[in-house]
Amino acid sequence: MKNCILLVGFITIFSFACHQSHTPAKEEAVVDTPAVAPVADTTPVIVEDSTVMVVADTIVIDTAKLIGKWLQPVTGMDNEWQGMELRKNRKAIAINMYSLVYEKWALQHDTLLLWNHAEGVKSSDSTRTVDTAIIRELTDTSLVLFPVKAAEGYLEKYRKETGGKKVKSRK
């Protein structure tokens, strides 16, 4: 009888030792969110909701600083420059971009709008488009744009042409 009790006790202890404990090693914060995504090992991971905050527009762009020729080096061509000229009358001109024709420009808060169309390109869609870019930086000599259709982190950097000479700095 003692042997049976010892055997049952041994089997019970052995079976508990073989099973993994289902209690978490440390307590995790519970987040009330519907976004739960399983990972490859099917362990659920809690993803917190991202919150979008709407803040009143506090960015003020000096339109007068935008007037002028804005140039950037052509990729792969050290001595070639391309860009745009923004005029006071809201007319825009493409510089060294032969198939692109800028028509006009506008500024809405921190967003630069450039109306354009392609010329000399055979396309079934020859409609006019509006390039939209957020102004990330604007000084007397530098313009940094984030095109809204670009990948996050992509920026276009321009230098202002001063005194009839193209800016030499490529930084």
Coordinates of N, CA and C in Angstrom, one line a residue:
M1 N 0.8 -1.2 0.0 CA 0.0 0.0 0.0 C 0.9 1.3 0.0
K2 N 1.9 1.2 0.8 CA 2.8 2.3 0.9 C 3.5 2.6 -0.5
N3 N 3.8 1.5 -1.2 CA 4.4 1.6 -2.5 C 3.5 2.2 -3.5
C4 N 2.2 1.9 -3.4 CA 1.2 2.5 -4.3 C 1.1 4.0 -4.1
I5 N 1.0 4.4 -2.8 CA 0.9 5.8 -2.5 C 2.2 6.5 -3.0
L6 N 3.3 5.9 -2.8 CA 4.6 6.6 -3.2 C 4.6 6.6 -4.7
L7 N 4.1 5.6 -5.4 CA 4.1 5.6 -6.9 C 3.2 6.7 -7.4
V8 N 2.0 6.8 -6.8 CA 1.0 7.8 -7.3 C 1.6 9.2 -7.0
G9 N 2.2 9.4 -5.8 CA 2.8 10.7 -5.5 C 3.9 11.0 -6.5
F10 N 4.8 10.0 -6.8 CA 5.8 10.3 -7.7 C 5.3 10.6 -9.1
I11 N 4.3 9.9 -9.6 CA 3.7 10.2 -10.9 C 3.1 11.6 -10.9
T12 N 2.4 12.0 -9.8 CA 1.8 13.3 -9.8 C 2.9 14.4 -9.8
I13 N 3.9 14.2 -9.0 CA 5.0 15.2 -9.0 C 5.7 15.3 -10.4
F14 N 5.9 14.1 -11.0 CA 6.6 14.0 -12.3 C 5.7 14.7 -13.4
S15 N 4.4 14.5 -13.3 CA 3.5 15.1 -14.4 C 3.5 16.6 -14.2
F16 N 3.5 17.1 -13.0 CA 3.5 18.6 -12.8 C 4.8 19.2 -13.2
A17 N 5.9 18.5 -13.0 CA 7.2 19.0 -13.4 C 7.3 19.0 -14.9
C18 N 6.7 18.1 -15.6 CA 6.8 18.0 -17.1 C 6.0 19.1 -17.8
H19 N 4.9 19.6 -17.2 CA 4.1 20.6 -17.7 C 4.7 22.0 -17.5
Q20 N 4.7 22.9 -18.5 CA 5.2 24.2 -18.3 C 4.2 25.0 -17.5
S21 N 4.7 25.9 -16.7 CA 3.8 26.8 -16.0 C 3.2 27.9 -16.9
H22 N 1.9 28.1 -16.7 CA 1.2 29.1 -17.5 C 1.1 30.4 -16.9
T23 N 1.7 30.6 -15.7 CA 1.7 31.9 -15.1 C 2.8 32.8 -15.7
P24 N 2.5 34.0 -16.0 CA 3.6 34.9 -16.6 C 4.7 35.1 -15.6
A25 N 5.9 35.2 -16.1 CA 7.1 35.5 -15.3 C 7.0 36.8 -14.6
K26 N 6.5 37.8 -15.4 CA 6.3 39.1 -14.8 C 5.0 39.7 -15.2
E27 N 4.5 40.6 -14.4 CA 3.2 41.1 -14.7 C 3.3 42.2 -15.8
E28 N 2.4 42.1 -16.8 CA 2.5 43.2 -17.9 C 1.3 44.1 -17.7
A29 N 1.5 45.3 -18.2 CA 0.4 46.3 -18.1 C -0.7 45.9 -19.1
V30 N -1.9 46.0 -18.7 CA -3.0 45.7 -19.6 C -3.4 47.0 -20.3
V31 N -3.5 46.9 -21.6 CA -3.8 48.1 -22.4 C -5.2 47.8 -23.0
D32 N -6.1 48.7 -22.8 CA -7.5 48.5 -23.4 C -7.4 48.9 -24.8
T33 N -7.2 48.0 -25.8 CA -7.1 48.3 -27.2 C -7.6 47.2 -28.0
P34 N -8.3 47.4 -29.1 CA -8.7 46.3 -29.9 C -7.6 45.8 -30.9
A35 N -6.5 46.4 -30.9 CA -5.4 46.0 -31.8 C -4.5 45.0 -31.2
V36 N -4.8 43.7 -31.4 CA -4.0 42.6 -30.9 C -3.5 41.9 -32.1
A37 N -2.2 41.7 -32.3 CA -1.6 41.1 -33.5 C -0.8 39.9 -33.0
P38 N -1.1 38.7 -33.6 CA -0.2 37.5 -33.2 C 1.1 37.6 -34.0
V39 N 2.1 37.1 -33.3 CA 3.4 37.1 -34.0 C 3.6 35.6 -34.5
A40 N 4.8 35.4 -35.1 CA 5.0 34.1 -35.7 C 4.9 32.9 -34.7
D41 N 5.2 33.1 -33.4 CA 5.1 32.0 -32.5 C 3.7 32.0 -31.8
T42 N 2.7 32.7 -32.4 CA 1.3 32.9 -31.9 C 1.2 33.4 -30.5
T43 N 2.2 34.0 -30.0 CA 2.0 34.7 -28.7 C 1.4 36.1 -29.0
P44 N 0.3 36.4 -28.4 CA -0.3 37.7 -28.7 C 0.5 38.9 -28.2
V45 N 0.6 39.9 -29.0 CA 1.3 41.1 -28.7 C 0.3 42.3 -28.7
I46 N 0.4 43.1 -27.7 CA -0.6 44.2 -27.6 C 0.0 45.4 -28.3
V47 N -0.7 46.0 -29.2 CA -0.2 47.1 -30.0 C -1.1 48.3 -29.5
E48 N -0.4 49.3 -29.0 CA -1.2 50.5 -28.5 C -1.7 51.3 -29.7
D49 N -2.9 51.9 -29.5 CA -3.5 52.7 -30.5 C -2.6 54.0 -30.6
S50 N -2.5 54.4 -31.9 CA -1.8 55.7 -32.1 C -2.8 56.8 -32.0
T51 N -2.5 57.9 -31.5 CA -3.4 59.0 -31.3 C -3.0 60.1 -32.2
V52 N -3.9 60.7 -32.9 CA -3.6 61.8 -33.8 C -4.1 63.0 -33.1
M53 N -3.2 64.0 -32.8 CA -3.6 65.2 -32.2 C -3.7 66.3 -33.2
V54 N -4.8 67.0 -33.2 CA -5.0 68.1 -34.1 C -4.5 69.4 -33.3
V55 N -3.5 70.1 -33.9 CA -3.0 71.3 -33.2 C -3.3 72.4 -34.2
A56 N -3.6 73.5 -33.6 CA -3.9 74.7 -34.4 C -2.6 75.1 -35.2
D57 N -2.8 75.5 -36.4 CA -1.7 75.8 -37.3 C -0.9 77.0 -36.8
T58 N 0.3 76.8 -36.4 CA 1.1 77.9 -35.8 C 2.3 78.2 -36.7
I59 N 2.5 77.5 -37.8 CA 3.6 77.7 -38.8 C 3.2 78.9 -39.7
V60 N 4.1 79.8 -39.7 CA 3.9 81.0 -40.5 C 5.1 81.0 -41.5
I61 N 4.8 81.0 -42.8 CA 5.8 81.0 -43.9 C 5.7 82.4 -44.5
D62 N 6.9 83.0 -44.6 CA 7.0 84.3 -45.2 C 7.0 84.1 -46.7
T63 N 6.0 84.4 -47.4 CA 5.8 84.2 -48.8 C 6.9 84.9 -49.6
A64 N 7.4 86.1 -49.1 CA 8.5 86.8 -49.8 C 9.7 86.0 -49.9
K65 N 10.0 85.1 -48.9 CA 11.2 84.3 -48.9 C 11.1 83.2 -50.0
L66 N 9.9 82.9 -50.5 CA 9.8 81.8 -51.5 C 10.1 82.4 -52.9
I67 N 10.0 83.7 -53.1 CA 10.2 84.3 -54.4 C 11.6 84.1 -54.8
G68 N 11.9 83.6 -56.0 CA 13.2 83.4 -56.5 C 13.4 82.1 -57.2
K69 N 14.7 81.8 -57.5 CA 15.1 80.6 -58.2 C 15.6 79.6 -57.2
W70 N 15.0 78.4 -57.1 CA 15.4 77.4 -56.1 C 16.0 76.2 -56.9
L71 N 17.3 75.9 -56.6 CA 18.0 74.9 -57.4 C 18.5 73.8 -56.5
Q72 N 18.7 72.6 -57.2 CA 19.3 71.4 -56.5 C 20.1 70.7 -57.6
P73 N 21.2 70.0 -57.2 CA 22.0 69.4 -58.2 C 21.2 68.2 -58.8
V74 N 21.5 68.0 -60.1 CA 20.9 66.8 -60.8 C 21.6 65.6 -60.4
T75 N 20.9 64.6 -59.9 CA 21.6 63.3 -59.5 C 22.5 62.7 -60.6
G76 N 23.7 62.5 -60.2 CA 24.7 61.9 -61.1 C 25.4 62.9 -62.1
M77 N 25.0 64.1 -62.0 CA 25.6 65.1 -62.9 C 26.1 66.3 -62.1
D78 N 27.4 66.3 -61.8 CA 27.9 67.3 -60.8 C 27.7 68.8 -61.2
N79 N 27.7 69.1 -62.5 CA 27.7 70.5 -62.9 C 26.3 70.9 -63.4
E80 N 25.3 70.1 -63.2 CA 23.9 70.4 -63.7 C 23.0 70.6 -62.5
W81 N 22.2 71.6 -62.7 CA 21.2 72.0 -61.7 C 19.8 72.0 -62.2
Q82 N 18.9 71.8 -61.4 CA 17.4 71.8 -61.7 C 16.7 72.4 -60.6
G83 N 15.5 72.8 -60.9 CA 14.6 73.4 -59.8 C 13.4 74.1 -60.4
M84 N 13.2 75.2 -59.7 CA 12.0 76.0 -60.0 C 12.2 77.5 -59.7
E85 N 11.5 78.3 -60.5 CA 11.5 79.7 -60.2 C 10.1 80.1 -59.7
L86 N 10.0 80.7 -58.6 CA 8.7 81.1 -58.1 C 8.6 82.6 -58.2
R87 N 7.7 83.2 -58.9 CA 7.6 84.6 -59.1 C 6.5 85.2 -58.3
K88 N 6.6 86.5 -58.1 CA 5.6 87.3 -57.3 C 4.2 87.1 -57.8
N89 N 4.0 87.0 -59.1 CA 2.6 87.0 -59.6 C 2.1 85.6 -59.5
R90 N 2.7 84.7 -58.7 CA 2.2 83.3 -58.5 C 2.5 82.4 -59.7
K91 N 3.3 82.9 -60.7 CA 3.7 82.1 -61.8 C 4.9 81.3 -61.4
A92 N 5.0 80.0 -61.9 CA 6.1 79.1 -61.6 C 6.7 78.6 -62.9
I93 N 8.0 78.5 -62.9 CA 8.7 78.0 -64.1 C 9.7 76.9 -63.6
A94 N 9.7 75.8 -64.4 CA 10.6 74.7 -64.1 C 12.0 75.0 -64.8
I95 N 13.0 74.7 -64.0 CA 14.4 75.0 -64.5 C 15.1 73.7 -64.8
N96 N 15.5 73.5 -66.0 CA 16.2 72.3 -66.5 C 15.4 71.0 -66.3
M97 N 14.2 71.1 -66.3 CA 13.3 69.9 -66.3 C 12.4 70.0 -67.6
Y98 N 12.9 69.5 -68.7 CA 12.4 69.9 -70.0 C 11.0 69.4 -70.3
S99 N 10.6 68.2 -69.7 CA 9.2 67.8 -70.0 C 8.2 68.2 -69.0
L100 N 8.7 68.8 -67.9 CA 7.8 69.3 -66.9 C 7.6 70.8 -67.0
V101 N 6.3 71.2 -67.1 CA 6.0 72.6 -67.2 C 5.2 73.1 -66.0
Y102 N 5.8 74.0 -65.2 CA 5.1 74.5 -64.1 C 4.2 75.7 -64.6
E103 N 3.0 75.8 -64.0 CA 2.1 76.9 -64.5 C 2.0 78.0 -63.4
K104 N 1.7 77.5 -62.2 CA 1.5 78.5 -61.1 C 1.8 77.8 -59.8
W105 N 1.9 78.6 -58.7 CA 2.2 78.1 -57.4 C 1.3 78.8 -56.4
A106 N 1.1 78.2 -55.2 CA 0.3 78.8 -54.1 C 0.9 78.3 -52.8
L107 N 0.6 79.0 -51.8 CA 1.1 78.6 -50.5 C -0.2 78.5 -49.6
Q108 N -0.4 77.4 -48.9 CA -1.4 77.2 -47.9 C -0.8 76.8 -46.6
H109 N -0.7 77.7 -45.7 CA -0.1 77.5 -44.4 C 1.4 77.1 -44.6
D110 N 1.7 75.8 -44.4 CA 3.1 75.3 -44.6 C 3.2 74.4 -45.8
T111 N 2.2 74.5 -46.7 CA 2.2 73.6 -47.9 C 2.3 74.4 -49.2
L112 N 3.3 73.9 -50.0 CA 3.5 74.6 -51.3 C 2.8 73.7 -52.4
L113 N 2.0 74.4 -53.2 CA 1.3 73.7 -54.3 C 1.9 74.2 -55.6
L114 N 2.2 73.3 -56.5 CA 2.8 73.6 -57.8 C 1.9 72.9 -58.9
W115 N 1.2 73.7 -59.6 CA 0.4 73.2 -60.7 C 1.3 73.0 -61.9
N116 N 1.2 71.8 -62.6 CA 2.1 71.5 -63.7 C 1.5 70.5 -64.6
H117 N 2.1 70.3 -65.8 CA 1.8 69.3 -66.7 C 3.0 68.8 -67.5
A118 N 2.9 67.7 -68.0 CA 4.1 67.1 -68.8 C 3.9 67.5 -70.3
E119 N 5.0 67.9 -70.9 CA 5.0 68.4 -72.3 C 5.9 67.5 -73.1
G120 N 5.5 67.1 -74.3 CA 6.3 66.3 -75.1 C 6.4 64.8 -74.7
V121 N 5.6 64.4 -73.8 CA 5.5 63.0 -73.3 C 4.2 62.4 -73.8
K122 N 4.3 61.3 -74.5 CA 3.1 60.6 -75.0 C 2.5 59.9 -73.8
S123 N 1.3 60.3 -73.5 CA 0.6 59.7 -72.3 C -0.9 59.8 -72.6
S124 N -1.6 58.7 -72.1 CA -3.0 58.8 -72.2 C -3.6 59.8 -71.2
D125 N -2.8 60.0 -70.2 CA -3.3 61.0 -69.1 C -2.4 62.2 -69.2
S126 N -2.9 63.2 -70.0 CA -2.2 64.4 -70.1 C -2.8 65.6 -69.3
T127 N -3.5 65.2 -68.2 CA -4.1 66.2 -67.4 C -3.1 66.9 -66.6
R128 N -3.5 68.0 -66.1 CA -2.6 68.8 -65.2 C -2.7 68.2 -63.8
T129 N -1.6 68.3 -63.1 CA -1.5 67.8 -61.8 C -1.0 68.9 -60.8
V130 N -1.1 68.7 -59.6 CA -0.7 69.6 -58.6 C 0.3 68.9 -57.6
D131 N 1.6 69.3 -57.7 CA 2.6 68.7 -56.8 C 2.3 69.4 -55.4
T132 N 2.3 68.6 -54.4 CA 2.0 69.1 -53.0 C 3.2 68.8 -52.2
A133 N 3.8 69.8 -51.5 CA 4.9 69.5 -50.6 C 4.8 70.4 -49.4
I134 N 5.2 69.7 -48.3 CA 5.2 70.5 -47.0 C 6.5 71.1 -46.8
I135 N 6.5 72.4 -46.5 CA 7.8 73.1 -46.3 C 8.3 72.8 -44.9
R136 N 9.4 72.1 -44.8 CA 10.0 71.7 -43.6 C 11.0 72.7 -43.1
E137 N 11.6 73.5 -44.0 CA 12.6 74.5 -43.6 C 12.6 75.6 -44.7
L138 N 12.6 76.8 -44.3 CA 12.8 77.9 -45.3 C 13.6 79.0 -44.6
T139 N 14.7 79.3 -45.3 CA 15.5 80.5 -44.9 C 15.7 81.3 -46.1
D140 N 16.6 82.3 -46.0 CA 16.9 83.2 -47.1 C 17.6 82.4 -48.3
T141 N 18.3 81.4 -47.9 CA 19.1 80.6 -48.9 C 18.7 79.2 -49.1
S142 N 17.9 78.6 -48.2 CA 17.6 77.2 -48.2 C 16.1 76.9 -48.1
L143 N 15.7 75.9 -48.9 CA 14.3 75.4 -48.9 C 14.3 73.9 -48.8
V144 N 13.6 73.3 -47.8 CA 13.6 71.9 -47.7 C 12.1 71.5 -47.8
L145 N 11.8 70.6 -48.7 CA 10.4 70.2 -48.9 C 10.2 68.7 -48.7
F146 N 9.1 68.4 -48.2 CA 8.7 67.0 -48.1 C 7.5 66.8 -49.0
P147 N 7.7 66.1 -50.2 CA 6.5 65.9 -51.1 C 5.6 64.9 -50.4
V148 N 4.3 65.2 -50.4 CA 3.3 64.3 -49.7 C 3.2 62.9 -50.3
K149 N 3.6 62.7 -51.5 CA 3.5 61.4 -52.1 C 4.8 60.6 -52.0
A150 N 5.8 61.2 -51.3 CA 7.1 60.5 -51.1 C 7.1 59.7 -49.9
A151 N 8.1 58.8 -49.8 CA 8.2 58.0 -48.6 C 8.6 58.8 -47.4
E152 N 8.2 58.4 -46.2 CA 8.5 59.1 -45.0 C 10.0 59.3 -44.9
G153 N 10.5 60.5 -44.6 CA 11.9 60.7 -44.4 C 12.6 61.3 -45.7
Y154 N 11.9 61.1 -46.8 CA 12.5 61.7 -48.1 C 12.3 63.2 -48.1
L155 N 13.4 63.9 -48.3 CA 13.3 65.4 -48.4 C 14.0 65.9 -49.7
E156 N 13.5 66.9 -50.2 CA 14.1 67.6 -51.4 C 14.7 68.9 -50.8
K157 N 16.0 69.1 -51.1 CA 16.7 70.3 -50.6 C 17.1 71.2 -51.7
Y158 N 16.8 72.4 -51.6 CA 17.1 73.4 -52.6 C 17.9 74.6 -52.0
R159 N 18.7 75.2 -52.9 CA 19.4 76.4 -52.5 C 19.0 77.5 -53.4
K160 N 18.9 78.7 -52.9 CA 18.4 79.8 -53.7 C 19.6 80.4 -54.5
E161 N 19.3 80.6 -55.8 CA 20.3 81.3 -56.7 C 20.4 82.7 -56.2
T162 N 21.6 83.1 -56.0 CA 21.8 84.5 -55.5 C 22.8 85.2 -56.4
G163 N 22.5 86.5 -56.7 CA 23.5 87.3 -57.5 C 23.7 86.8 -58.9
G164 N 22.8 86.0 -59.5 CA 23.0 85.6 -60.8 C 23.8 84.3 -60.9
K165 N 24.4 83.9 -59.8 CA 25.2 82.7 -59.8 C 24.5 81.5 -59.1
K166 N 24.7 80.3 -59.6 CA 24.1 79.2 -58.9 C 24.9 78.9 -57.6
V167 N 24.2 78.5 -56.6 CA 24.8 78.2 -55.4 C 25.7 77.0 -55.5
K168 N 26.9 77.0 -55.1 CA 27.9 76.0 -55.2 C 27.7 74.9 -54.2
S169 N 27.2 75.2 -53.0 CA 27.2 74.2 -52.0 C 26.1 73.1 -52.3
R170 N 26.5 71.9 -52.0 CA 25.6 70.8 -52.3 C 25.1 70.2 -50.9
K171 N 25.4 70.8 -49.8 CA 25.0 70.3 -48.5 C 23.6 70.6 -48.2

